[in-house]
Amino acid sequence: PSDTPYPPFQVTQGESYVAGRGDGSRVVIDDANNPDTRIVINQAIGHLRRLTVRNGLAANAAGVNCFRSTCYLSRLYVHNNVYGVLSDGSILYLDRSRVHDNLVGGGISVAASEFHISNNWIWSNGNANTAFGGASLQDDGNNFSEFAFNTVFGNRATSPAPSGVSCQRPITLS
């Protein structure tokens, strides 16, 4: 059932699909007894759709951590984690999702990755002591990356860092 919280999990090989039902219900990834990162996709291909990912509150925990993987994330609610979505050395597709209230670290952190982030709502991430608020973007320099048609507002970061979107090098924003 959609109200039952499921524990955190890892995808470590092959290709995995995790999705809520097509009737609009959502699978909730949360475990009050385990504050670690909720979903880790490590050197694999992960497809996540219609999930609520919340309460990853341990130091450096993320709602979704994509590490050296290809991650397809769609229609997620990622909130109340240290970081919302982390991507390191990966290919990240994030669309039609809500990333909000990840107050300790920030919303979306992309490092040395190809990314395609579009049609998301990104709000109320970060705080006055974080290095970024809404999104910190650093592509891999080899491929086309995009950050398009996102609504970004009400994020916070340590001054002089931008609270909305921080780009480590010029990229296409639309």
PDB file of C-alpha atoms in Angstrom:
ATOM      1  CA  PRO A   1       0.000   0.000   0.000  1.00  0.00           C
ATOM      2  CA  SER A   2       1.076   3.565  -0.640  1.00  0.00           C
ATOM      3  CA  ASP A   3       0.960   4.614   3.061  1.00  0.00           C
ATOM      4  CA  THR A   4       3.358   1.901   4.221  1.00  0.00           C
ATOM      5  CA  PRO A   5       6.931   3.218   4.507  1.00  0.00           C
ATOM      6  CA  TYR A   6       9.518   0.920   2.946  1.00  0.00           C
ATOM      7  CA  PRO A   7      13.133   0.819   4.155  1.00  0.00           C
ATOM      8  CA  PRO A   8      16.103   2.332   2.284  1.00  0.00           C
ATOM      9  CA  PHE A   9      17.685   0.162  -0.394  1.00  0.00           C
ATOM     10  CA  GLN A  10      20.627  -0.098  -2.806  1.00  0.00           C
ATOM     11  CA  VAL A  11      20.851  -0.951  -6.498  1.00  0.00           C
ATOM     12  CA  THR A  12      24.380  -2.296  -7.037  1.00  0.00           C
ATOM     13  CA  GLN A  13      24.318  -4.209 -10.291  1.00  0.00           C
ATOM     14  CA  GLY A  14      22.322  -4.692 -13.450  1.00  0.00           C
ATOM     15  CA  GLU A  15      19.161  -2.710 -14.055  1.00  0.00           C
ATOM     16  CA  SER A  16      16.358  -2.139 -11.567  1.00  0.00           C
ATOM     17  CA  TYR A  17      12.910  -0.583 -11.778  1.00  0.00           C
ATOM     18  CA  VAL A  18      11.083   0.738  -8.731  1.00  0.00           C
ATOM     19  CA  ALA A  19       7.752   2.473  -9.257  1.00  0.00           C
ATOM     20  CA  GLY A  20       4.455   3.343  -7.662  1.00  0.00           C
ATOM     21  CA  ARG A  21       1.307   2.066  -9.314  1.00  0.00           C
ATOM     22  CA  GLY A  22      -0.191   3.857 -12.295  1.00  0.00           C
ATOM     23  CA  ASP A  23      -3.269   4.833 -10.259  1.00  0.00           C
ATOM     24  CA  GLY A  24      -1.495   7.878  -8.816  1.00  0.00           C
ATOM     25  CA  SER A  25      -0.469   6.190  -5.562  1.00  0.00           C
ATOM     26  CA  ARG A  26       3.124   6.508  -4.398  1.00  0.00           C
ATOM     27  CA  VAL A  27       5.624   4.192  -2.746  1.00  0.00           C
ATOM     28  CA  VAL A  28       7.152   5.870   0.319  1.00  0.00           C
ATOM     29  CA  ILE A  29      10.834   5.200   1.080  1.00  0.00           C
ATOM     30  CA  ASP A  30      11.320   6.078   4.754  1.00  0.00           C
ATOM     31  CA  ASP A  31      12.525   4.326   7.884  1.00  0.00           C
ATOM     32  CA  ALA A  32      12.368   6.213  11.167  1.00  0.00           C
ATOM     33  CA  ASN A  33      14.988   3.869  12.647  1.00  0.00           C
ATOM     34  CA  ASN A  34      17.525   4.356   9.849  1.00  0.00           C
ATOM     35  CA  PRO A  35      18.574   7.933   8.970  1.00  0.00           C
ATOM     36  CA  ASP A  36      21.010   6.920   6.184  1.00  0.00           C
ATOM     37  CA  THR A  37      20.677   7.679   2.493  1.00  0.00           C
ATOM     38  CA  ARG A  38      17.359   6.395   1.258  1.00  0.00           C
ATOM     39  CA  ILE A  39      18.213   5.070  -2.201  1.00  0.00           C
ATOM     40  CA  VAL A  40      21.738   4.358  -3.468  1.00  0.00           C
ATOM     41  CA  ILE A  41      22.312   3.479  -7.125  1.00  0.00           C
ATOM     42  CA  ASN A  42      25.943   2.380  -7.340  1.00  0.00           C
ATOM     43  CA  GLN A  43      27.500   1.358 -10.682  1.00  0.00           C
ATOM     44  CA  ALA A  44      24.130   0.269 -12.037  1.00  0.00           C
ATOM     45  CA  ILE A  45      21.140   1.466 -14.031  1.00  0.00           C
ATOM     46  CA  GLY A  46      18.227   2.609 -11.901  1.00  0.00           C
ATOM     47  CA  HIS A  47      14.715   3.636 -12.916  1.00  0.00           C
ATOM     48  CA  LEU A  48      12.709   5.288 -10.133  1.00  0.00           C
ATOM     49  CA  ARG A  49       9.188   6.564 -10.714  1.00  0.00           C
ATOM     50  CA  ARG A  50       6.352   7.787  -8.487  1.00  0.00           C
ATOM     51  CA  LEU A  51       8.245   7.513  -5.198  1.00  0.00           C
ATOM     52  CA  THR A  52       8.298   9.669  -2.089  1.00  0.00           C
ATOM     53  CA  VAL A  53      11.819   9.670  -0.640  1.00  0.00           C
ATOM     54  CA  ARG A  54      12.176  11.327   2.753  1.00  0.00           C
ATOM     55  CA  ASN A  55      14.001  11.625   6.069  1.00  0.00           C
ATOM     56  CA  GLY A  56      17.561  10.691   5.101  1.00  0.00           C
ATOM     57  CA  LEU A  57      18.970  12.746   7.952  1.00  0.00           C
ATOM     58  CA  ALA A  58      22.346  11.153   8.803  1.00  0.00           C
ATOM     59  CA  ALA A  59      25.482  13.192   8.018  1.00  0.00           C
ATOM     60  CA  ASN A  60      25.781  13.588   4.221  1.00  0.00           C
ATOM     61  CA  ALA A  61      22.684  11.447   3.633  1.00  0.00           C
ATOM     62  CA  ALA A  62      20.704  11.956   0.445  1.00  0.00           C
ATOM     63  CA  GLY A  63      17.257  11.036  -0.699  1.00  0.00           C
ATOM     64  CA  VAL A  64      18.760   9.525  -3.869  1.00  0.00           C
ATOM     65  CA  ASN A  65      22.484   8.998  -4.434  1.00  0.00           C
ATOM     66  CA  CYS A  66      23.511   8.145  -8.003  1.00  0.00           C
ATOM     67  CA  PHE A  67      27.176   7.054  -8.060  1.00  0.00           C
ATOM     68  CA  ARG A  68      28.883   6.061 -11.353  1.00  0.00           C
ATOM     69  CA  SER A  69      25.490   4.988 -12.687  1.00  0.00           C
ATOM     70  CA  THR A  70      22.733   5.871 -15.095  1.00  0.00           C
ATOM     71  CA  CYS A  71      19.720   7.118 -13.149  1.00  0.00           C
ATOM     72  CA  TYR A  72      16.273   7.771 -14.547  1.00  0.00           C
ATOM     73  CA  LEU A  73      14.249   9.605 -11.894  1.00  0.00           C
ATOM     74  CA  SER A  74      10.708  10.691 -12.690  1.00  0.00           C
ATOM     75  CA  ARG A  75       7.801  11.971 -10.614  1.00  0.00           C
ATOM     76  CA  LEU A  76       9.646  11.758  -7.321  1.00  0.00           C
ATOM     77  CA  TYR A  77       8.923  13.714  -4.145  1.00  0.00           C
ATOM     78  CA  VAL A  78      12.320  14.108  -2.466  1.00  0.00           C
ATOM     79  CA  HIS A  79      12.115  16.028   0.781  1.00  0.00           C
ATOM     80  CA  ASN A  80      13.409  16.326   4.340  1.00  0.00           C
ATOM     81  CA  ASN A  81      16.818  14.781   3.633  1.00  0.00           C
ATOM     82  CA  VAL A  82      20.267  16.299   4.166  1.00  0.00           C
ATOM     83  CA  TYR A  83      20.656  16.429   0.357  1.00  0.00           C
ATOM     84  CA  GLY A  84      17.829  15.763  -2.069  1.00  0.00           C
ATOM     85  CA  VAL A  85      19.565  14.179  -5.078  1.00  0.00           C
ATOM     86  CA  LEU A  86      23.310  13.571  -5.443  1.00  0.00           C
ATOM     87  CA  SER A  87      24.919  12.542  -8.730  1.00  0.00           C
ATOM     88  CA  ASP A  88      28.642  11.807  -8.959  1.00  0.00           C
ATOM     89  CA  GLY A  89      30.291  10.501 -12.143  1.00  0.00           C
ATOM     90  CA  SER A  90      26.904   9.480 -13.526  1.00  0.00           C
ATOM     91  CA  ILE A  91      24.295  10.181 -16.148  1.00  0.00           C
ATOM     92  CA  LEU A  92      21.292  11.730 -14.422  1.00  0.00           C
ATOM     93  CA  TYR A  93      17.822  12.158 -15.874  1.00  0.00           C
ATOM     94  CA  LEU A  94      15.515  13.963 -13.435  1.00  0.00           C
ATOM     95  CA  ASP A  95      12.100  15.099 -14.585  1.00  0.00           C
ATOM     96  CA  ARG A  96       8.663  16.036 -13.285  1.00  0.00           C
ATOM     97  CA  SER A  97       9.802  15.796  -9.671  1.00  0.00           C
ATOM     98  CA  ARG A  98       9.587  17.891  -6.524  1.00  0.00           C
ATOM     99  CA  VAL A  99      12.787  18.469  -4.560  1.00  0.00           C
ATOM    100  CA  HIS A 100      12.168  20.525  -1.434  1.00  0.00           C
ATOM    101  CA  ASP A 101      12.991  21.102   2.223  1.00  0.00           C
ATOM    102  CA  ASN A 102      16.369  19.359   2.082  1.00  0.00           C
ATOM    103  CA  LEU A 103      17.606  21.909   4.584  1.00  0.00           C
ATOM    104  CA  VAL A 104      21.003  20.755   5.810  1.00  0.00           C
ATOM    105  CA  GLY A 105      22.836  20.210   2.507  1.00  0.00           C
ATOM    106  CA  GLY A 106      20.771  21.407  -0.438  1.00  0.00           C
ATOM    107  CA  GLY A 107      18.472  20.206  -3.214  1.00  0.00           C
ATOM    108  CA  ILE A 108      20.393  18.748  -6.177  1.00  0.00           C
ATOM    109  CA  SER A 109      24.167  18.285  -6.342  1.00  0.00           C
ATOM    110  CA  VAL A 110      25.691  17.162  -9.640  1.00  0.00           C
ATOM    111  CA  ALA A 111      29.463  16.524  -9.835  1.00  0.00           C
ATOM    112  CA  ALA A 112      31.360  15.314 -12.919  1.00  0.00           C
ATOM    113  CA  SER A 113      28.128  13.998 -14.448  1.00  0.00           C
ATOM    114  CA  GLU A 114      26.111  14.342 -17.594  1.00  0.00           C
ATOM    115  CA  PHE A 115      22.686  15.615 -16.555  1.00  0.00           C
ATOM    116  CA  HIS A 116      19.253  16.259 -18.004  1.00  0.00           C
ATOM    117  CA  ILE A 117      17.166  18.016 -15.356  1.00  0.00           C
ATOM    118  CA  SER A 118      13.830  19.297 -16.609  1.00  0.00           C
ATOM    119  CA  ASN A 119      10.313  20.197 -15.549  1.00  0.00           C
ATOM    120  CA  ASN A 120      10.921  20.032 -11.797  1.00  0.00           C
ATOM    121  CA  TRP A 121       9.922  22.127  -8.801  1.00  0.00           C
ATOM    122  CA  ILE A 122      12.954  22.885  -6.598  1.00  0.00           C
ATOM    123  CA  TRP A 123      12.229  24.958  -3.492  1.00  0.00           C
ATOM    124  CA  SER A 124      13.147  25.619   0.153  1.00  0.00           C
ATOM    125  CA  ASN A 125      16.453  23.730   0.057  1.00  0.00           C
ATOM    126  CA  GLY A 126      19.634  24.670   1.923  1.00  0.00           C
ATOM    127  CA  ASN A 127      20.114  27.131   4.756  1.00  0.00           C
ATOM    128  CA  ALA A 128      22.313  30.107   5.621  1.00  0.00           C
ATOM    129  CA  ASN A 129      25.294  27.761   6.182  1.00  0.00           C
ATOM    130  CA  THR A 130      25.149  25.563   3.063  1.00  0.00           C
ATOM    131  CA  ALA A 131      27.372  25.861  -0.016  1.00  0.00           C
ATOM    132  CA  PHE A 132      24.323  25.816  -2.319  1.00  0.00           C
ATOM    133  CA  GLY A 133      20.572  25.893  -2.042  1.00  0.00           C
ATOM    134  CA  GLY A 134      18.546  24.693  -5.016  1.00  0.00           C
ATOM    135  CA  ALA A 135      21.090  23.098  -7.333  1.00  0.00           C
ATOM    136  CA  SER A 136      24.863  22.877  -7.749  1.00  0.00           C
ATOM    137  CA  LEU A 137      25.702  21.786 -11.303  1.00  0.00           C
ATOM    138  CA  GLN A 138      29.049  20.542 -12.605  1.00  0.00           C
ATOM    139  CA  ASP A 139      28.849  18.537 -15.812  1.00  0.00           C
ATOM    140  CA  ASP A 140      31.506  16.087 -16.946  1.00  0.00           C
ATOM    141  CA  GLY A 141      32.692  18.437 -19.712  1.00  0.00           C
ATOM    142  CA  ASN A 142      32.322  15.751 -22.380  1.00  0.00           C
ATOM    143  CA  ASN A 143      28.619  15.590 -23.093  1.00  0.00           C
ATOM    144  CA  PHE A 144      25.626  17.841 -23.525  1.00  0.00           C
ATOM    145  CA  SER A 145      23.916  18.618 -20.231  1.00  0.00           C
ATOM    146  CA  GLU A 146      20.763  20.607 -19.663  1.00  0.00           C
ATOM    147  CA  PHE A 147      18.806  22.268 -16.901  1.00  0.00           C
ATOM    148  CA  ALA A 148      15.548  23.319 -18.517  1.00  0.00           C
ATOM    149  CA  PHE A 149      12.016  24.357 -17.603  1.00  0.00           C
ATOM    150  CA  ASN A 150      12.525  24.035 -13.848  1.00  0.00           C
ATOM    151  CA  THR A 151      10.877  26.240 -11.237  1.00  0.00           C
ATOM    152  CA  VAL A 152      13.467  27.196  -8.607  1.00  0.00           C
ATOM    153  CA  PHE A 153      12.546  29.452  -5.689  1.00  0.00           C
ATOM    154  CA  GLY A 154      12.956  30.091  -1.967  1.00  0.00           C
ATOM    155  CA  ASN A 155      16.289  28.266  -1.568  1.00  0.00           C
ATOM    156  CA  ARG A 156      19.088  29.491   0.735  1.00  0.00           C
ATOM    157  CA  ALA A 157      22.895  29.292   0.785  1.00  0.00           C
ATOM    158  CA  THR A 158      25.901  30.907   2.448  1.00  0.00           C
ATOM    159  CA  SER A 159      26.623  34.298   0.946  1.00  0.00           C
ATOM    160  CA  PRO A 160      28.072  34.892  -1.647  1.00  0.00           C
ATOM    161  CA  ALA A 161      27.043  31.483  -3.046  1.00  0.00           C
ATOM    162  CA  PRO A 162      23.910  31.615  -5.195  1.00  0.00           C
ATOM    163  CA  SER A 163      20.888  30.240  -3.425  1.00  0.00           C
ATOM    164  CA  GLY A 164      19.068  29.122  -6.585  1.00  0.00           C
ATOM    165  CA  VAL A 165      21.338  27.494  -9.179  1.00  0.00           C
ATOM    166  CA  SER A 166      25.142  27.377  -9.020  1.00  0.00           C
ATOM    167  CA  CYS A 167      27.011  26.376 -12.196  1.00  0.00           C
ATOM    168  CA  GLN A 168      30.668  25.359 -11.928  1.00  0.00           C
ATOM    169  CA  ARG A 169      31.215  26.206 -15.617  1.00  0.00           C
ATOM    170  CA  PRO A 170      29.001  27.585 -18.392  1.00  0.00           C
ATOM    171  CA  ILE A 171      26.078  25.307 -19.244  1.00  0.00           C
ATOM    172  CA  THR A 172      22.783  25.730 -21.073  1.00  0.00           C
ATOM    173  CA  LEU A 173      19.943  26.857 -18.828  1.00  0.00           C
ATOM    174  CA  SER A 174      16.475  27.401 -20.240  1.00  0.00           C
TER     175      SER A 174
END
